[in-house]
mmCIF file of C-alpha atoms in Angstrom:
data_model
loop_
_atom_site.group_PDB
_atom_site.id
_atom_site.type_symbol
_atom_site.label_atom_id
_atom_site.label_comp_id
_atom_site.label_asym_id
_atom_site.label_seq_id
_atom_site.Cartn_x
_atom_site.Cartn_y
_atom_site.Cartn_z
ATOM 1 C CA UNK A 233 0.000 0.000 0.000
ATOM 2 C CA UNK A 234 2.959 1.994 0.381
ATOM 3 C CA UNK A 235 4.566 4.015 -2.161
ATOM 4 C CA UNK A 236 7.542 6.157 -3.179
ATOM 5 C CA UNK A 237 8.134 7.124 -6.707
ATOM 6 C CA UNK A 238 10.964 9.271 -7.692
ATOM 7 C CA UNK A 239 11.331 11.230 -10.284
ATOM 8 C CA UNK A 240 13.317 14.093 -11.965
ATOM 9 C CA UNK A 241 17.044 12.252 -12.574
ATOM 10 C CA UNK A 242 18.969 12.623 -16.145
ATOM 11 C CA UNK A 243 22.075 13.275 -17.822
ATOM 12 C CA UNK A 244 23.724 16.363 -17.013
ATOM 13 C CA UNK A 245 26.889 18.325 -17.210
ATOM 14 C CA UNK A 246 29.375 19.537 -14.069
ATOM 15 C CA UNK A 247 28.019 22.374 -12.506
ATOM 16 C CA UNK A 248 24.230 22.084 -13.257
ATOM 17 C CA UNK A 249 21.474 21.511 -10.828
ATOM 18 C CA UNK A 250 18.553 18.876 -10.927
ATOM 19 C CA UNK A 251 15.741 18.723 -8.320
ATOM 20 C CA UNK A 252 14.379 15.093 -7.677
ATOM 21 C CA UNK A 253 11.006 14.382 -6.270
ATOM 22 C CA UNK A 254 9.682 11.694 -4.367
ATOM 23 C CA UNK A 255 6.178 11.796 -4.342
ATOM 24 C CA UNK A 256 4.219 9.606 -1.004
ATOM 25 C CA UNK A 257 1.293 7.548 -0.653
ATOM 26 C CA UNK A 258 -0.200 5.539 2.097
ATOM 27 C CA UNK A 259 1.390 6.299 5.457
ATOM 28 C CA UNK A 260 1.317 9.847 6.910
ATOM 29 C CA UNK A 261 3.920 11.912 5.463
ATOM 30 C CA UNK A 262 3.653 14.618 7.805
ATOM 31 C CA UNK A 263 4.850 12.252 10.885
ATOM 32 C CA UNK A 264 7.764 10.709 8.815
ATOM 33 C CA UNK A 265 11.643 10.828 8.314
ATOM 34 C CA UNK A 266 12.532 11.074 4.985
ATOM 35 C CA UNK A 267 15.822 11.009 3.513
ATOM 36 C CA UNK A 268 17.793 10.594 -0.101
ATOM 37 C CA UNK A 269 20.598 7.840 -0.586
ATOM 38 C CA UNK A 270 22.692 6.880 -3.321
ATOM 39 C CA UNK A 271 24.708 3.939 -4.809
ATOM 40 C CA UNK A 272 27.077 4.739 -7.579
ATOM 41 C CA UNK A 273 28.314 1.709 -9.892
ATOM 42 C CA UNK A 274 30.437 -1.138 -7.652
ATOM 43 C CA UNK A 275 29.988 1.098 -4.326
ATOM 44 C CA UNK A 276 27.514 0.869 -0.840
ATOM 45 C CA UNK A 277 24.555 2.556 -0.897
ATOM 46 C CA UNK A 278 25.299 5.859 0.804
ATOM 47 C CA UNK A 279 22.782 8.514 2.398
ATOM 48 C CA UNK A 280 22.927 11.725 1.047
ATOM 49 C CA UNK A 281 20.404 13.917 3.398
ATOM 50 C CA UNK A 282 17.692 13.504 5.958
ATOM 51 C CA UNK A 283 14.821 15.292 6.804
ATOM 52 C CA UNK A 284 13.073 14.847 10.311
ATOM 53 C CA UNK A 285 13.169 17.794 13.037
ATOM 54 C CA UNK A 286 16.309 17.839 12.152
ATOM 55 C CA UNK A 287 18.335 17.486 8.794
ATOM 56 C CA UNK A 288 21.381 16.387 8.033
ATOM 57 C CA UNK A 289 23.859 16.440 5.010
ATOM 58 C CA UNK A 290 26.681 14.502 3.779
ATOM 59 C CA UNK A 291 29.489 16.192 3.888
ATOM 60 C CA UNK A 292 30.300 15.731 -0.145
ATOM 61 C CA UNK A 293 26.853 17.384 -0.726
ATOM 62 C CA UNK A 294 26.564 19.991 2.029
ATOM 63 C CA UNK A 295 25.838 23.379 0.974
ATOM 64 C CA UNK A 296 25.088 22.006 -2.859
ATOM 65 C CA UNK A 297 21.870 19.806 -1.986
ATOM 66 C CA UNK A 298 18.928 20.969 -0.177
ATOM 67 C CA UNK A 299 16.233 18.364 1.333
ATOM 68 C CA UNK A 300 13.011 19.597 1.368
ATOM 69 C CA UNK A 301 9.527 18.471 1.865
ATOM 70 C CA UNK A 302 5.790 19.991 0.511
ATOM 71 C CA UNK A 303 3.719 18.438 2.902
ATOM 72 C CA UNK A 304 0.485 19.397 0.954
ATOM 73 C CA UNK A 305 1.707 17.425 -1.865
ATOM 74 C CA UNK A 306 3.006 14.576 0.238
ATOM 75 C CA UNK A 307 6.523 15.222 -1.486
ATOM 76 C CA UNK A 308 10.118 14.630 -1.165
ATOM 77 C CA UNK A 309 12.384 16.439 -2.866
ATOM 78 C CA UNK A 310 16.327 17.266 -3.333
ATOM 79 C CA UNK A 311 17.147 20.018 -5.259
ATOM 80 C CA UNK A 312 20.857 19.891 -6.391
ATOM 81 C CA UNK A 313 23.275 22.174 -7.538
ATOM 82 C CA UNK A 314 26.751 22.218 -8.412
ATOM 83 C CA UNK A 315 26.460 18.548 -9.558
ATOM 84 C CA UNK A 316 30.052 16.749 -9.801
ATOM 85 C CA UNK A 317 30.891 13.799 -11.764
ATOM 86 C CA UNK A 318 31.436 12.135 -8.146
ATOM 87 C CA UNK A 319 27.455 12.418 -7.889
ATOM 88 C CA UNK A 320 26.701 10.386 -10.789
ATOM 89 C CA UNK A 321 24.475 7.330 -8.957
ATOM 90 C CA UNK A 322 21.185 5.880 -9.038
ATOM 91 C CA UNK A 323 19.277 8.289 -6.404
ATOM 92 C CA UNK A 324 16.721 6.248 -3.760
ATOM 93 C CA UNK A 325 13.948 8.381 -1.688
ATOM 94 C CA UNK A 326 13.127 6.389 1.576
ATOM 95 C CA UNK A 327 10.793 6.366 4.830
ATOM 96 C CA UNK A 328 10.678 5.652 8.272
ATOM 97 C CA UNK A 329 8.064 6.254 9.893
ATOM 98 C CA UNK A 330 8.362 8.109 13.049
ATOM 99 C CA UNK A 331 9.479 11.629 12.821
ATOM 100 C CA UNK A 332 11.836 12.676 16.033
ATOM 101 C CA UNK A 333 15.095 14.845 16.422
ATOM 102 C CA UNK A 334 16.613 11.585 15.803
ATOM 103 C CA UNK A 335 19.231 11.223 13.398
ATOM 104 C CA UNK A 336 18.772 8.567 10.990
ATOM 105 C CA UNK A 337 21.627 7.603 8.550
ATOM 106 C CA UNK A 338 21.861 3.587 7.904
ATOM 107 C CA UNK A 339 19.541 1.814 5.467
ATOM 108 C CA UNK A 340 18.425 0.130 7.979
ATOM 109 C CA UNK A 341 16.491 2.744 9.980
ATOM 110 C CA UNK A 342 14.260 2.843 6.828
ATOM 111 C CA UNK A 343 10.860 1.238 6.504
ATOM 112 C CA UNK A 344 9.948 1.621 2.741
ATOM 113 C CA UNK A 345 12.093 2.747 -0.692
ATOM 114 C CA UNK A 346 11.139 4.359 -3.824
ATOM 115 C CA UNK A 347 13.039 2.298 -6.945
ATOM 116 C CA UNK A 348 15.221 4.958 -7.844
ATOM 117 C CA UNK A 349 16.203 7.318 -10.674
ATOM 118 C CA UNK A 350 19.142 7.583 -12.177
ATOM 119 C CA UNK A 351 21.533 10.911 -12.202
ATOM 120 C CA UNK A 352 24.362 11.020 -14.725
ATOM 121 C CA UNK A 353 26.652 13.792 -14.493
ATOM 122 C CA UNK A 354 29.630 14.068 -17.301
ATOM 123 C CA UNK A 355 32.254 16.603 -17.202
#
């Protein structure tokens, strides 16, 4: 019953932005932590940025990717800028859901996952 679809990944080149969505059905968005990870080609899925009470960036992406949510639209979203070949990877939106000041940064704090979209960025 639970759903996450992302969207807005594609090809682009160093130093433009992209903003992917992740749009949510079934649960409560407004009482969830959501966050962004990424797995690149041969590497461990890595989170990117959280949003609960409080948010929290990788240090790679920190002050180039903002986490955001539109709770009227029951969305996700990660607006990127400043996009480095290094951030080429398939981009996953996931849920837990409880929403505390509770950091949450392993896939395994995560309830449900959204299949992904991919971002390719060429120099």
């Amino acid at each position: 019953q639970v759903q996450l679809v992302e969207s807005g990944g594609g090809l682009v080149q160093a130093g433009d932005s992209l903003r992917l969505s992740c749009a949510t059905s079934g649960r409560t968005f407004i009482s969830a932590t959501m966050a962004w990870f990424r797995q690149a080609p041969g590497k461990e899925r890595e989170v990117v940025a959280t949003n609960s009470f409080t948010t929290y960036y990788k240090d790679s992406v920190k002050g180039r990717f903002t986490i955001s949510r539109d709770s009227t639209k029951n969305t996700l979203y990660l607006q990127m800028r400043s996009l480095k070949p290094e951030d080429t990877a398939v981009y996953y939106c996931a849920a837990k859901w409880t929403r505390t000041a509770t950091l949450y940064l392993k896939e395994d704090d995560y309830d449900d996952w959204g299949q992904g979209t991919q971002v390719t960025v060429s120099s």
